[in-house]
Coordinates of C-alpha atoms in Angstrom, one line a residue:
M78 CA -86.2 -53.5 33.3
K79 CA -87.0 -56.6 31.3
K80 CA -90.0 -56.1 29.0
K81 CA -93.1 -58.2 30.0
I82 CA -93.9 -60.5 27.1
R83 CA -96.9 -62.8 27.1
M84 CA -96.2 -66.5 26.4
K85 CA -99.1 -68.8 25.6
F86 CA -98.9 -72.4 26.9
I87 CA -101.0 -75.5 26.1
H88 CA -100.8 -78.3 28.7
T89 CA -101.9 -81.8 27.6
A90 CA -101.1 -85.4 28.6
D91 CA -102.2 -89.1 28.6
W92 CA -102.9 -89.4 24.8
H93 CA -102.4 -93.2 25.0
L94 CA -102.0 -93.4 21.2
G95 CA -102.6 -97.0 20.0
Q96 CA -105.0 -97.8 22.8
L97 CA -107.9 -100.2 22.2
F98 CA -111.2 -99.4 23.8
H99 CA -112.8 -102.8 24.7
E100 CA -111.0 -104.3 21.7
Y101 CA -112.1 -101.5 19.3
D102 CA -109.3 -99.6 17.4
R103 CA -109.1 -95.9 18.3
T104 CA -107.0 -94.6 15.5
Y105 CA -109.9 -92.4 14.2
E106 CA -110.5 -90.9 17.7
H107 CA -106.8 -90.1 18.2
Q108 CA -106.5 -88.6 14.8
Q109 CA -109.5 -86.4 15.4
F110 CA -108.0 -85.2 18.7
L111 CA -104.6 -84.4 17.0
N112 CA -106.4 -82.5 14.3
R113 CA -108.3 -80.5 16.9
L114 CA -105.0 -79.8 18.8
I115 CA -103.4 -78.4 15.7
E116 CA -106.4 -76.0 15.4
V117 CA -106.0 -75.0 19.1
I118 CA -102.3 -74.3 18.6
K119 CA -103.0 -72.1 15.6
E120 CA -106.1 -70.3 17.1
Q121 CA -104.3 -69.5 20.3
K122 CA -101.0 -68.6 18.8
T123 CA -99.3 -71.0 21.1
D124 CA -95.7 -70.6 22.1
V125 CA -95.2 -73.7 24.2
L126 CA -96.9 -77.1 24.1
L127 CA -96.3 -79.3 27.2
I128 CA -97.1 -83.0 26.8
S129 CA -96.8 -84.6 30.3
G130 CA -96.4 -88.3 29.6
D131 CA -98.2 -91.4 28.2
V132 CA -97.9 -90.3 24.6
F133 CA -98.3 -94.0 23.8
D134 CA -100.4 -96.7 25.4
L135 CA -97.8 -99.4 24.9
S136 CA -94.0 -99.3 25.4
N137 CA -93.7 -100.9 22.0
P138 CA -96.2 -99.0 19.8
S139 CA -97.0 -100.0 16.3
A140 CA -95.4 -98.3 13.3
L141 CA -98.7 -96.7 12.4
T142 CA -99.0 -95.2 15.9
V143 CA -95.5 -93.9 15.9
R144 CA -96.1 -92.4 12.4
M145 CA -99.2 -90.7 13.7
F146 CA -97.2 -89.1 16.6
Y147 CA -94.3 -87.8 14.5
T148 CA -96.7 -86.6 11.7
F149 CA -98.4 -84.5 14.4
L150 CA -95.1 -83.0 15.5
N151 CA -94.2 -82.1 12.0
R152 CA -97.6 -80.5 11.4
A153 CA -97.5 -78.6 14.7
S154 CA -94.0 -77.2 13.9
R155 CA -95.3 -76.0 10.5
V156 CA -98.3 -74.3 11.9
S157 CA -96.1 -72.2 14.2
K158 CA -92.4 -72.2 13.3
D159 CA -91.5 -70.8 16.7
L160 CA -93.6 -73.4 18.7
Q161 CA -91.6 -75.1 21.4
I162 CA -92.7 -78.6 22.3
I163 CA -91.7 -80.3 25.5
I164 CA -92.5 -84.0 25.8
T165 CA -91.8 -86.2 28.9
A166 CA -92.3 -90.0 29.2
G167 CA -95.1 -91.5 31.2
N168 CA -95.3 -94.9 32.8
H169 CA -96.8 -96.4 29.6
D170 CA -94.0 -95.0 27.4
S171 CA -90.7 -96.7 26.9
P172 CA -88.3 -93.9 28.1
S173 CA -85.4 -94.8 25.8
R174 CA -87.6 -95.5 22.8
L175 CA -89.5 -92.2 23.2
E176 CA -86.4 -90.0 23.4
S177 CA -84.4 -92.0 20.8
P178 CA -85.1 -89.5 18.0
Q179 CA -83.9 -86.5 20.1
P180 CA -80.5 -86.2 18.1
L181 CA -82.6 -85.6 15.0
L182 CA -84.6 -82.9 16.8
E183 CA -81.7 -81.0 18.4
S184 CA -81.9 -78.3 15.7
S185 CA -85.6 -77.9 16.2
N186 CA -87.7 -76.6 19.1
I187 CA -88.8 -80.1 20.1
H188 CA -87.4 -81.6 23.3
I189 CA -88.1 -85.1 24.5
V190 CA -87.1 -86.3 28.0
G191 CA -87.6 -90.0 28.7
T192 CA -85.0 -90.7 31.4
V193 CA -83.3 -89.0 34.3
E194 CA -79.7 -89.1 33.1
K195 CA -76.9 -89.5 35.6
K196 CA -73.3 -88.4 35.3
A197 CA -70.3 -90.6 35.9
D198 CA -70.2 -89.7 39.6
G199 CA -73.9 -90.7 40.0
S200 CA -75.2 -87.1 40.2
I201 CA -78.2 -86.0 38.2
N202 CA -77.6 -84.4 34.8
F203 CA -79.6 -81.2 35.4
E204 CA -78.8 -79.8 32.0
K205 CA -81.0 -82.4 30.4
L206 CA -84.0 -81.8 32.7
I207 CA -83.9 -78.0 32.6
I208 CA -85.1 -76.6 29.2
P209 CA -85.1 -72.8 28.4
L210 CA -88.3 -71.4 27.0
K211 CA -88.0 -68.4 24.7
N212 CA -90.4 -65.7 24.0
K213 CA -91.2 -64.2 20.6
E214 CA -88.2 -62.0 20.7
G215 CA -85.9 -65.0 21.2
E216 CA -85.2 -64.2 24.9
T217 CA -85.4 -66.9 27.6
E218 CA -88.6 -66.1 29.5
A219 CA -88.8 -69.2 31.7
L220 CA -87.1 -72.5 32.5
C221 CA -89.0 -75.8 32.2
L222 CA -88.2 -78.6 34.6
A223 CA -89.0 -81.5 32.2
I224 CA -89.3 -84.4 34.7
P225 CA -90.6 -87.8 33.3
F226 CA -92.3 -90.6 35.2
L227 CA -89.8 -91.6 38.0
R228 CA -88.8 -95.2 38.5
M229 CA -86.7 -96.6 41.2
G230 CA -83.2 -95.4 40.8
D231 CA -84.3 -92.1 39.1
Y232 CA -84.9 -90.2 42.4
P233 CA -82.5 -89.7 45.3
V234 CA -82.6 -92.1 48.3
V235 CA -83.7 -90.2 51.4
A236 CA -82.3 -91.8 54.6
E237 CA -84.6 -92.7 57.5
C238 CA -87.9 -91.8 55.9
S239 CA -91.3 -93.4 56.1
D240 CA -92.1 -93.2 52.4
P241 CA -88.9 -93.6 50.2
Y242 CA -90.9 -93.0 47.0
A243 CA -92.8 -89.9 47.9
E244 CA -89.9 -88.3 49.8
G245 CA -87.4 -89.3 47.0
V246 CA -89.6 -87.7 44.4
A247 CA -89.9 -84.5 46.5
E248 CA -86.2 -84.4 46.9
L249 CA -85.6 -84.7 43.2
Y250 CA -87.9 -81.8 42.5
R251 CA -86.2 -79.8 45.2
Q252 CA -82.7 -80.5 43.7
V253 CA -83.8 -79.7 40.1
T254 CA -85.6 -76.5 41.2
S255 CA -82.6 -75.4 43.3
N256 CA -80.3 -75.9 40.3
A257 CA -82.7 -74.0 38.0
V258 CA -83.1 -71.1 40.5
S259 CA -79.3 -70.7 40.4
Q260 CA -79.6 -70.2 36.6
L261 CA -82.5 -67.7 36.7
E262 CA -82.0 -64.2 35.5
Q263 CA -84.1 -61.2 36.4
G264 CA -87.7 -61.6 35.2
Q265 CA -87.4 -65.3 34.3
S266 CA -89.8 -67.9 35.8
L267 CA -89.9 -71.6 36.5
I268 CA -92.5 -74.1 35.5
A269 CA -92.4 -77.9 35.9
M270 CA -93.8 -81.1 34.4
G271 CA -94.5 -84.5 36.1
H272 CA -96.2 -87.8 35.5
L273 CA -97.2 -89.2 38.9
Y274 CA -100.1 -89.9 41.3
A275 CA -100.7 -86.9 43.5
A276 CA -102.4 -87.2 46.9
G277 CA -106.1 -86.3 46.8
A278 CA -106.4 -86.7 43.1
E279 CA -109.8 -87.9 42.0
R280 CA -109.5 -90.8 39.7
S281 CA -111.8 -92.0 36.9
G282 CA -112.7 -95.6 36.2
N283 CA -109.7 -96.3 34.0
D284 CA -107.3 -94.7 36.6
E285 CA -108.1 -97.6 39.0
Q286 CA -105.9 -99.7 36.7
E287 CA -103.0 -97.3 36.9
R288 CA -102.2 -97.5 40.6
P289 CA -100.6 -101.0 40.5
I290 CA -98.1 -99.8 37.9
L291 CA -96.6 -97.7 40.7
G292 CA -96.2 -100.8 42.8
N293 CA -98.8 -99.6 45.3
I294 CA -96.4 -97.1 46.7
E295 CA -97.5 -93.9 48.3
C296 CA -98.4 -90.9 46.2
V297 CA -96.8 -87.5 46.5
T298 CA -98.4 -84.4 48.0
A299 CA -98.7 -80.9 46.7
S300 CA -95.9 -79.8 49.0
A301 CA -93.5 -81.9 46.9
F302 CA -93.4 -79.1 44.4
P303 CA -91.3 -76.1 45.5
V304 CA -93.0 -72.7 45.9
E305 CA -90.7 -71.2 43.2
L306 CA -92.7 -73.1 40.5
K307 CA -95.2 -70.9 38.8
Y308 CA -97.1 -73.9 37.2
V309 CA -96.9 -77.7 37.5
A310 CA -98.2 -79.5 34.4
L311 CA -99.1 -83.1 35.6
G312 CA -100.1 -86.2 33.7
H313 CA -101.1 -89.8 34.8
I314 CA -104.6 -89.1 36.2
H315 CA -107.2 -89.0 33.4
K316 CA -109.6 -86.5 35.0
A317 CA -108.7 -82.8 34.9
Q318 CA -108.3 -81.2 38.3
K319 CA -106.1 -79.0 40.5
I320 CA -104.1 -80.6 43.4
G321 CA -104.0 -79.5 47.0
G322 CA -106.5 -76.7 46.3
L323 CA -103.7 -74.9 44.3
D324 CA -104.7 -73.5 40.9
H325 CA -101.1 -73.8 39.6
I326 CA -100.7 -77.5 40.2
R327 CA -102.9 -79.2 37.6
Y328 CA -103.8 -82.4 35.8
C329 CA -105.2 -81.7 32.4
G330 CA -106.8 -85.1 32.0
S331 CA -106.9 -87.3 29.0
P332 CA -108.2 -85.8 25.7
I333 CA -110.4 -88.7 24.8
P334 CA -112.6 -91.0 27.0
M335 CA -110.7 -93.8 28.8
S336 CA -113.7 -95.6 30.4
F337 CA -117.5 -95.5 30.6
S338 CA -117.3 -93.6 33.9
E339 CA -116.5 -90.6 31.7
V340 CA -119.8 -90.7 29.8
N341 CA -120.8 -87.2 31.0
Y342 CA -117.3 -85.8 31.4
T343 CA -116.0 -83.0 29.1
H344 CA -112.4 -83.7 27.8
Q345 CA -110.0 -80.9 27.4
V346 CA -106.5 -79.5 27.2
L347 CA -105.5 -76.6 29.4
S348 CA -104.4 -73.2 28.2
F349 CA -102.7 -70.4 30.1
D350 CA -100.5 -67.3 29.7
L351 CA -97.2 -66.5 31.5
T352 CA -96.6 -62.8 31.6
G353 CA -93.9 -61.3 33.8
G354 CA -93.8 -64.4 36.0
I355 CA -97.6 -64.4 36.6
I356 CA -99.9 -67.2 35.4
Q357 CA -103.0 -65.7 33.8
N358 CA -106.1 -66.8 31.7
L359 CA -105.9 -70.4 32.9
E360 CA -108.8 -72.1 31.1
A361 CA -110.0 -75.4 29.7
V362 CA -110.2 -75.8 25.9
E363 CA -112.8 -78.5 25.2
I364 CA -111.9 -81.5 23.0
P365 CA -115.2 -82.8 21.5
A366 CA -115.6 -86.6 21.7
A367 CA -115.1 -88.1 18.2
I368 CA -117.1 -91.2 19.2
P369 CA -119.7 -90.8 22.0
L370 CA -120.2 -93.2 24.9
L371 CA -123.7 -94.7 25.5
R372 CA -125.1 -96.3 28.6
V373 CA -128.3 -98.3 28.0
P374 CA -130.0 -97.9 30.3
E375 CA -128.5 -95.3 32.7
R376 CA -129.1 -97.7 35.6
H377 CA -129.1 -101.5 35.7
K378 CA -132.4 -103.0 34.6
P379 CA -133.8 -106.5 33.8
L380 CA -132.7 -107.9 30.5
H381 CA -136.1 -107.6 28.8
E382 CA -136.1 -103.8 29.6
V383 CA -132.5 -103.4 28.3
L384 CA -133.4 -105.1 25.0
L385 CA -136.4 -102.9 24.6
A386 CA -134.3 -99.8 25.3
I387 CA -131.7 -101.0 22.7
S388 CA -134.5 -101.5 20.1
E389 CA -135.4 -97.8 20.5
L390 CA -131.9 -96.6 19.6
P391 CA -131.6 -94.8 16.2
D392 CA -131.0 -96.9 13.1
N393 CA -127.5 -96.8 11.6
D394 CA -127.3 -94.4 8.7
G395 CA -123.6 -94.0 8.4
D396 CA -120.2 -95.7 9.0
I397 CA -120.7 -98.2 11.8
N398 CA -117.0 -98.1 12.6
I399 CA -117.4 -94.6 14.1
A400 CA -120.8 -95.3 15.8
P401 CA -121.1 -94.7 19.6
Y402 CA -119.7 -97.3 22.0
L403 CA -122.4 -99.0 24.0
E404 CA -122.3 -100.2 27.6
A405 CA -125.3 -102.4 28.5
K406 CA -126.2 -102.3 32.2
I407 CA -128.2 -105.4 33.1
L408 CA -129.7 -106.7 36.3
L409 CA -129.8 -110.5 36.4
E410 CA -131.2 -112.8 39.0
G411 CA -129.2 -115.8 37.8
P412 CA -127.2 -117.2 34.9
E413 CA -128.2 -115.9 31.5
P414 CA -126.9 -118.2 28.7
G415 CA -126.1 -116.4 25.4
L416 CA -126.4 -113.0 27.0
R417 CA -123.9 -111.2 24.6
H418 CA -125.6 -112.8 21.6
K419 CA -129.0 -111.6 22.7
I420 CA -127.7 -108.0 23.0
E421 CA -125.8 -108.1 19.7
M422 CA -129.0 -109.4 18.0
A423 CA -131.0 -106.5 19.4
L424 CA -128.3 -104.1 18.2
K425 CA -128.5 -105.2 14.6
G426 CA -129.1 -102.2 12.3
K427 CA -128.7 -99.8 15.2
R428 CA -126.1 -97.0 15.4
A429 CA -124.1 -98.3 18.3
R430 CA -121.4 -100.9 18.9
L431 CA -121.4 -103.2 21.9
A432 CA -118.3 -102.5 24.0
K433 CA -119.1 -103.6 27.5
I434 CA -121.8 -105.6 29.4
D435 CA -122.0 -104.5 33.0
V436 CA -124.0 -107.1 35.0
K437 CA -125.2 -106.7 38.5
H438 CA -127.4 -109.0 40.7
P439 CA -130.0 -108.0 43.3
A440 CA -128.7 -107.9 46.9
L441 CA -129.6 -111.0 49.0
S442 CA -130.7 -110.2 52.6
V443 CA -129.5 -113.0 54.8
A444 CA -130.4 -113.1 58.5
G445 CA -128.0 -114.4 61.1
E446 CA -124.4 -113.9 62.0
T447 CA -121.1 -115.1 60.5
T448 CA -119.9 -118.2 62.2
L449 CA -116.6 -120.0 62.0
I450 CA -116.5 -123.5 60.6
T451 CA -114.5 -126.2 62.4
S452 CA -112.7 -129.0 60.6
K453 CA -115.3 -131.5 61.8
K454 CA -118.1 -129.3 60.6
L455 CA -116.4 -128.9 57.3
E456 CA -116.5 -132.7 56.8
E457 CA -120.2 -132.7 57.6
I458 CA -121.1 -130.1 55.0
K459 CA -123.0 -131.6 52.1
P460 CA -122.2 -130.8 48.5
I461 CA -125.5 -129.2 48.0
E462 CA -124.7 -126.7 50.7
I463 CA -121.5 -125.8 49.0
F464 CA -123.3 -125.4 45.7
N465 CA -125.9 -123.1 47.4
K466 CA -123.2 -120.9 49.0
V467 CA -121.2 -120.5 45.8
Y468 CA -124.4 -119.7 43.8
E469 CA -125.6 -117.2 46.3
S470 CA -122.2 -115.5 46.6
K471 CA -122.1 -115.1 42.9
Y472 CA -125.7 -114.1 42.1
N473 CA -126.9 -112.8 45.5
V474 CA -130.1 -114.8 45.2
A475 CA -131.3 -118.2 46.4
V476 CA -130.7 -121.2 44.1
P477 CA -133.8 -121.8 41.9
E478 CA -135.5 -125.1 42.7
V479 CA -135.0 -126.5 39.3
L480 CA -131.2 -126.1 39.6
T481 CA -131.2 -127.7 43.0
T482 CA -133.1 -130.7 41.5
L483 CA -130.6 -131.0 38.6
F484 CA -127.6 -130.7 41.0
N485 CA -129.0 -133.5 43.2
Q486 CA -129.5 -135.7 40.1
V487 CA -125.9 -135.2 38.9
Y488 CA -124.5 -135.7 42.4
Q489 CA -126.4 -139.0 42.8
E490 CA -125.2 -140.3 39.4
A491 CA -121.6 -139.3 40.3
S492 CA -121.9 -141.1 43.6
H493 CA -123.3 -144.2 42.0
I494 CA -120.4 -144.4 39.5
E495 CA -117.9 -143.8 42.3
N496 CA -119.3 -146.7 44.4
K497 CA -119.2 -149.2 41.6

């Protein structure tokens, strides 16, 4: 009987190296995360590191960003000479660019899968997608299905189905799993990777921007992942969570904040053991925020209250370039000229950097019902009525009398010029 040997895994994804946070460079934050990940790999005596897509934020990352990534790979390999690293491409990565160094890595334990390669007959090259994972004794303990973000043409076409994407993705996982099962020997297990949007996943603020990248196509369900898979390491959604109520199908979440909606969210990587085909000790390893997020105030308040709250922030006594990011939440009843300047002036000398101004307007209660406007009625609408409607729709309050007077003056002057 094959001896049961524990293998330690770390699951991470969505690094987005090179990303700007409201125009602020994040090199410091990313480097702090990578430093912490090196510590985790060493502390946990990690055997396998799974990176499930979106290594980079841009398909054409800067030279500095690329250097940061490959320096990490070098450091990680030196920390543990037997560490196996499996990297798949996400939708932000350039598939071909990401895997281009693979020939140089063939003699190492680093595997990068950016594309779903096809053979001359159009069939999938399963050999590229199925990577053996070896235990400390050099024996294959598991097979990893390293599946990157799937674009049209990567997954099989399923005839007569209601959702070509979701069913195509499920079919690809079925085919790759079936092929891997045929290779399994006694005591070996299957795990998988993926970068996709799973049904029921709870998104953070930044994830709302990710959906259009998929072309608004349907998401996949937990049933897309065959029952033979002991663990599914997902990326794409930035909030850590399990899918379909199943502990073994997981998003690890992004390791650093991606939006102010994550101000109270603890970032992490996931750690688990694989022993004799059983997943054990699945737990989150916290990644402390290198640069905190601040919301001032917690709820939208009038400008004068916000400025007062900002004045009470701690004075800056260190490097302002690593000071907390600030989101100012302001309640306005109308236009506020020079709003950003006023906030920046209040922030002078404070330990915070203005990243975002979130403005809301008080709700306007309007009696009556919505009516349709005929062409004749449209011709009868006065310019001041249009002005009022536009202003009210934008600010949710009635137009101040002073603005109505100014508008009428401008309109009369324009009419006078037109009639000359």
